[in-house]
């Protein structure tokens, strides 16, 4: 099962609000893979997700630390694997253990897809035609998301579509 939903946001706050409504759907053990170029809005999206999970700490890009951990309604593991040179390096991240607890969000995660569970939500952020416009695609795969498709559609379709 693969379902693709699309939305358009017009500024960073808009992206964060969308991410925040998505956060309401998240359950322990979820994996969210964020893809998109530098500056596309992956960290911005994660900040909205964190807010939706009730996290008050400031969420910044974990490019150099690789992984940050936060506590809200659920724990949030925020990873950025941009600097990983080889997929073998993902072993150092101890992903199986991370994925057992809380929600895991991986920026640039498409680079390590073969090392990730198939059952995840992939979110692609693309630059739109205007400066602050972003096109966001949600690609839900696997059984974890099949029960939540209605909620996912409602969260996404509350937005103007592209
Ligand atoms: P990434 O983590 O993908 O490298 P960031 O989230 O760090 O990107 O940065 C995104 C940048 O784009 C921020 O400066 C943000 O203010 C800006 N921006 C402009 N419009 C949007 C939008 N619609 N959604 C998200 N970010 C946006
Ligand atoms: Mg980032």
PDB file of N, CA and C and ligand atoms in Angstrom, residues 8-16 34-47 61 63 78 80 107-108 125 127 130-136, ligand 1:
ATOM      1  N   UNK A   8       0.218  22.416  -0.254  1.00  0.00           N
ATOM      2  CA  UNK A   8       1.073  23.567  -0.572  1.00  0.00           C
ATOM      3  C   UNK A   8       1.052  24.485   0.640  1.00  0.00           C
ATOM      4  N   UNK A   9       2.216  24.993   1.043  1.00  0.00           N
ATOM      5  CA  UNK A   9       2.230  25.982   2.125  1.00  0.00           C
ATOM      6  C   UNK A   9       2.821  27.281   1.586  1.00  0.00           C
ATOM      7  N   UNK A  10       2.443  28.383   2.220  1.00  0.00           N
ATOM      8  CA  UNK A  10       2.829  29.697   1.692  1.00  0.00           C
ATOM      9  C   UNK A  10       3.849  30.436   2.549  1.00  0.00           C
ATOM     10  N   UNK A  11       4.135  29.905   3.717  1.00  0.00           N
ATOM     11  CA  UNK A  11       5.180  30.498   4.570  1.00  0.00           C
ATOM     12  C   UNK A  11       5.582  29.471   5.633  1.00  0.00           C
ATOM     13  N   UNK A  12       6.671  29.761   6.372  1.00  0.00           N
ATOM     14  CA  UNK A  12       7.162  28.768   7.346  1.00  0.00           C
ATOM     15  C   UNK A  12       6.112  28.418   8.406  1.00  0.00           C
ATOM     16  N   UNK A  13       5.335  29.409   8.837  1.00  0.00           N
ATOM     17  CA  UNK A  13       4.316  29.161   9.867  1.00  0.00           C
ATOM     18  C   UNK A  13       3.264  28.181   9.368  1.00  0.00           C
ATOM     19  N   UNK A  14       2.957  28.303   8.109  1.00  0.00           N
ATOM     20  CA  UNK A  14       1.995  27.423   7.459  1.00  0.00           C
ATOM     21  C   UNK A  14       2.503  25.965   7.462  1.00  0.00           C
ATOM     22  N   UNK A  15       3.774  25.809   7.138  1.00  0.00           N
ATOM     23  CA  UNK A  15       4.392  24.467   7.150  1.00  0.00           C
ATOM     24  C   UNK A  15       4.369  23.899   8.565  1.00  0.00           C
ATOM     25  N   UNK A  16       4.630  24.768   9.538  1.00  0.00           N
ATOM     26  CA  UNK A  16       4.656  24.290  10.925  1.00  0.00           C
ATOM     27  C   UNK A  16       3.262  23.895  11.398  1.00  0.00           C
ATOM     28  N   UNK A  34      12.165  12.674   6.123  1.00  0.00           N
ATOM     29  CA  UNK A  34      11.996  13.968   5.464  1.00  0.00           C
ATOM     30  C   UNK A  34      13.013  14.117   4.348  1.00  0.00           C
ATOM     31  N   UNK A  35      12.524  14.418   3.149  1.00  0.00           N
ATOM     32  CA  UNK A  35      13.444  14.620   2.041  1.00  0.00           C
ATOM     33  C   UNK A  35      13.223  15.994   1.432  1.00  0.00           C
ATOM     34  N   UNK A  36      14.241  16.526   0.803  1.00  0.00           N
ATOM     35  CA  UNK A  36      14.159  17.863   0.210  1.00  0.00           C
ATOM     36  C   UNK A  36      15.516  18.532   0.314  1.00  0.00           C
ATOM     37  N   UNK A  37      15.783  19.459  -0.612  1.00  0.00           N
ATOM     38  CA  UNK A  37      17.081  20.133  -0.640  1.00  0.00           C
ATOM     39  C   UNK A  37      17.317  20.965   0.608  1.00  0.00           C
ATOM     40  N   UNK A  38      18.560  21.424   0.730  1.00  0.00           N
ATOM     41  CA  UNK A  38      18.923  22.348   1.798  1.00  0.00           C
ATOM     42  C   UNK A  38      17.992  23.560   1.735  1.00  0.00           C
ATOM     43  N   UNK A  39      17.380  23.916   2.850  1.00  0.00           N
ATOM     44  CA  UNK A  39      16.499  25.087   2.878  1.00  0.00           C
ATOM     45  C   UNK A  39      15.080  24.791   2.429  1.00  0.00           C
ATOM     46  N   UNK A  40      14.784  23.535   2.143  1.00  0.00           N
ATOM     47  CA  UNK A  40      13.426  23.187   1.697  1.00  0.00           C
ATOM     48  C   UNK A  40      12.421  23.325   2.842  1.00  0.00           C
ATOM     49  N   UNK A  41      12.886  23.097   4.069  1.00  0.00           N
ATOM     50  CA  UNK A  41      11.984  23.252   5.218  1.00  0.00           C
ATOM     51  C   UNK A  41      11.873  22.015   6.096  1.00  0.00           C
ATOM     52  N   UNK A  42      12.842  21.123   6.029  1.00  0.00           N
ATOM     53  CA  UNK A  42      12.779  19.881   6.815  1.00  0.00           C
ATOM     54  C   UNK A  42      12.836  20.182   8.322  1.00  0.00           C
ATOM     55  N   UNK A  43      13.760  21.075   8.698  1.00  0.00           N
ATOM     56  CA  UNK A  43      13.866  21.414  10.115  1.00  0.00           C
ATOM     57  C   UNK A  43      12.636  22.206  10.555  1.00  0.00           C
ATOM     58  N   UNK A  44      12.196  23.107   9.701  1.00  0.00           N
ATOM     59  CA  UNK A  44      10.989  23.894   9.980  1.00  0.00           C
ATOM     60  C   UNK A  44       9.798  22.956  10.225  1.00  0.00           C
ATOM     61  N   UNK A  45       9.658  21.954   9.381  1.00  0.00           N
ATOM     62  CA  UNK A  45       8.582  20.976   9.517  1.00  0.00           C
ATOM     63  C   UNK A  45       8.702  20.247  10.868  1.00  0.00           C
ATOM     64  N   UNK A  46       9.932  19.869  11.209  1.00  0.00           N
ATOM     65  CA  UNK A  46      10.152  19.137  12.464  1.00  0.00           C
ATOM     66  C   UNK A  46       9.805  20.013  13.669  1.00  0.00           C
ATOM     67  N   UNK A  47      10.076  21.324  13.549  1.00  0.00           N
ATOM     68  CA  UNK A  47       9.730  22.240  14.640  1.00  0.00           C
ATOM     69  C   UNK A  47       8.213  22.250  14.869  1.00  0.00           C
ATOM     70  N   UNK A  61      18.549  22.303  13.803  1.00  0.00           N
ATOM     71  CA  UNK A  61      19.036  21.252  12.921  1.00  0.00           C
ATOM     72  C   UNK A  61      20.125  20.422  13.591  1.00  0.00           C
ATOM     73  N   UNK A  63      22.394  18.694  12.280  1.00  0.00           N
ATOM     74  CA  UNK A  63      23.353  18.306  11.235  1.00  0.00           C
ATOM     75  C   UNK A  63      24.687  17.838  11.828  1.00  0.00           C
ATOM     76  N   UNK A  78      15.217  13.254  16.729  1.00  0.00           N
ATOM     77  CA  UNK A  78      15.366  14.087  15.520  1.00  0.00           C
ATOM     78  C   UNK A  78      16.769  13.880  14.951  1.00  0.00           C
ATOM     79  N   UNK A  80      19.545  13.996  11.545  1.00  0.00           N
ATOM     80  CA  UNK A  80      19.874  14.579  10.245  1.00  0.00           C
ATOM     81  C   UNK A  80      21.078  13.787   9.736  1.00  0.00           C
ATOM     82  N   UNK A 107      15.907  13.747   8.865  1.00  0.00           N
ATOM     83  CA  UNK A 107      16.139  14.641   7.721  1.00  0.00           C
ATOM     84  C   UNK A 107      17.156  13.978   6.793  1.00  0.00           C
ATOM     85  N   UNK A 108      16.956  14.108   5.495  1.00  0.00           N
ATOM     86  CA  UNK A 108      17.769  13.471   4.450  1.00  0.00           C
ATOM     87  C   UNK A 108      17.683  11.943   4.534  1.00  0.00           C
ATOM     88  N   UNK A 125       9.692  17.652   0.641  1.00  0.00           N
ATOM     89  CA  UNK A 125       9.459  19.094   0.565  1.00  0.00           C
ATOM     90  C   UNK A 125      10.151  19.641  -0.679  1.00  0.00           C
ATOM     91  N   UNK A 127      10.641  23.140  -3.343  1.00  0.00           N
ATOM     92  CA  UNK A 127      10.461  24.584  -3.473  1.00  0.00           C
ATOM     93  C   UNK A 127       9.350  24.847  -4.482  1.00  0.00           C
ATOM     94  N   UNK A 130       6.893  30.489  -5.904  1.00  0.00           N
ATOM     95  CA  UNK A 130       7.137  31.720  -5.145  1.00  0.00           C
ATOM     96  C   UNK A 130       8.175  31.419  -4.064  1.00  0.00           C
ATOM     97  N   UNK A 131       8.852  32.483  -3.565  1.00  0.00           N
ATOM     98  CA  UNK A 131       9.928  32.332  -2.572  1.00  0.00           C
ATOM     99  C   UNK A 131       9.539  31.476  -1.370  1.00  0.00           C
ATOM    100  N   UNK A 132       8.390  31.792  -0.783  1.00  0.00           N
ATOM    101  CA  UNK A 132       8.018  31.135   0.463  1.00  0.00           C
ATOM    102  C   UNK A 132       7.032  29.985   0.247  1.00  0.00           C
ATOM    103  N   UNK A 133       6.899  29.573  -0.980  1.00  0.00           N
ATOM    104  CA  UNK A 133       5.958  28.492  -1.270  1.00  0.00           C
ATOM    105  C   UNK A 133       6.696  27.146  -1.222  1.00  0.00           C
ATOM    106  N   UNK A 134       6.053  26.176  -0.597  1.00  0.00           N
ATOM    107  CA  UNK A 134       6.621  24.828  -0.574  1.00  0.00           C
ATOM    108  C   UNK A 134       5.531  23.838  -0.966  1.00  0.00           C
ATOM    109  N   UNK A 135       5.911  22.883  -1.779  1.00  0.00           N
ATOM    110  CA  UNK A 135       5.009  21.798  -2.127  1.00  0.00           C
ATOM    111  C   UNK A 135       5.427  20.610  -1.267  1.00  0.00           C
ATOM    112  N   UNK A 136       4.463  20.025  -0.609  1.00  0.00           N
ATOM    113  CA  UNK A 136       4.794  18.951   0.339  1.00  0.00           C
ATOM    114  C   UNK A 136       4.022  17.693  -0.053  1.00  0.00           C
TER     115      UNK A 136
HETATM  116  P1  LIG B   1      16.121  22.266   5.752  1.00  0.00           P
HETATM  117  O1  LIG B   1      16.075  21.666   7.111  1.00  0.00           O
HETATM  118  O2  LIG B   1      15.293  21.525   4.736  1.00  0.00           O
HETATM  119  O3  LIG B   1      17.515  22.499   5.246  1.00  0.00           O
HETATM  120  P2  LIG B   1      15.140  24.633   7.094  1.00  0.00           P
HETATM  121  O4  LIG B   1      13.853  24.234   7.706  1.00  0.00           O
HETATM  122  O5  LIG B   1      16.340  24.712   7.981  1.00  0.00           O
HETATM  123  O6  LIG B   1      15.436  23.709   5.815  1.00  0.00           O
HETATM  124  O7  LIG B   1      14.991  26.042   6.395  1.00  0.00           O
HETATM  125  C1  LIG B   1      13.919  26.384   5.590  1.00  0.00           C
HETATM  126  C2  LIG B   1      14.053  27.861   5.293  1.00  0.00           C
HETATM  127  O8  LIG B   1      13.069  28.242   4.324  1.00  0.00           O
HETATM  128  C3  LIG B   1      13.835  28.720   6.524  1.00  0.00           C
HETATM  129  O9  LIG B   1      14.676  29.834   6.456  1.00  0.00           O
HETATM  130  C4  LIG B   1      12.378  29.124   6.387  1.00  0.00           C
HETATM  131  O10 LIG B   1      12.111  30.361   7.023  1.00  0.00           O
HETATM  132  C5  LIG B   1      12.251  29.268   4.876  1.00  0.00           C
HETATM  133  N1  LIG B   1      10.884  29.078   4.359  1.00  0.00           N
HETATM  134  C6  LIG B   1      10.240  29.943   3.530  1.00  0.00           C
HETATM  135  N2  LIG B   1       9.029  29.519   3.209  1.00  0.00           N
HETATM  136  C7  LIG B   1       8.858  28.324   3.844  1.00  0.00           C
HETATM  137  C8  LIG B   1       7.774  27.396   3.885  1.00  0.00           C
HETATM  138  N3  LIG B   1       6.620  27.568   3.196  1.00  0.00           N
HETATM  139  N4  LIG B   1       7.956  26.285   4.633  1.00  0.00           N
HETATM  140  C9  LIG B   1       9.111  26.082   5.303  1.00  0.00           C
HETATM  141  N5  LIG B   1      10.165  26.911   5.294  1.00  0.00           N
HETATM  142  C10 LIG B   1      10.052  28.038   4.567  1.00  0.00           C
END
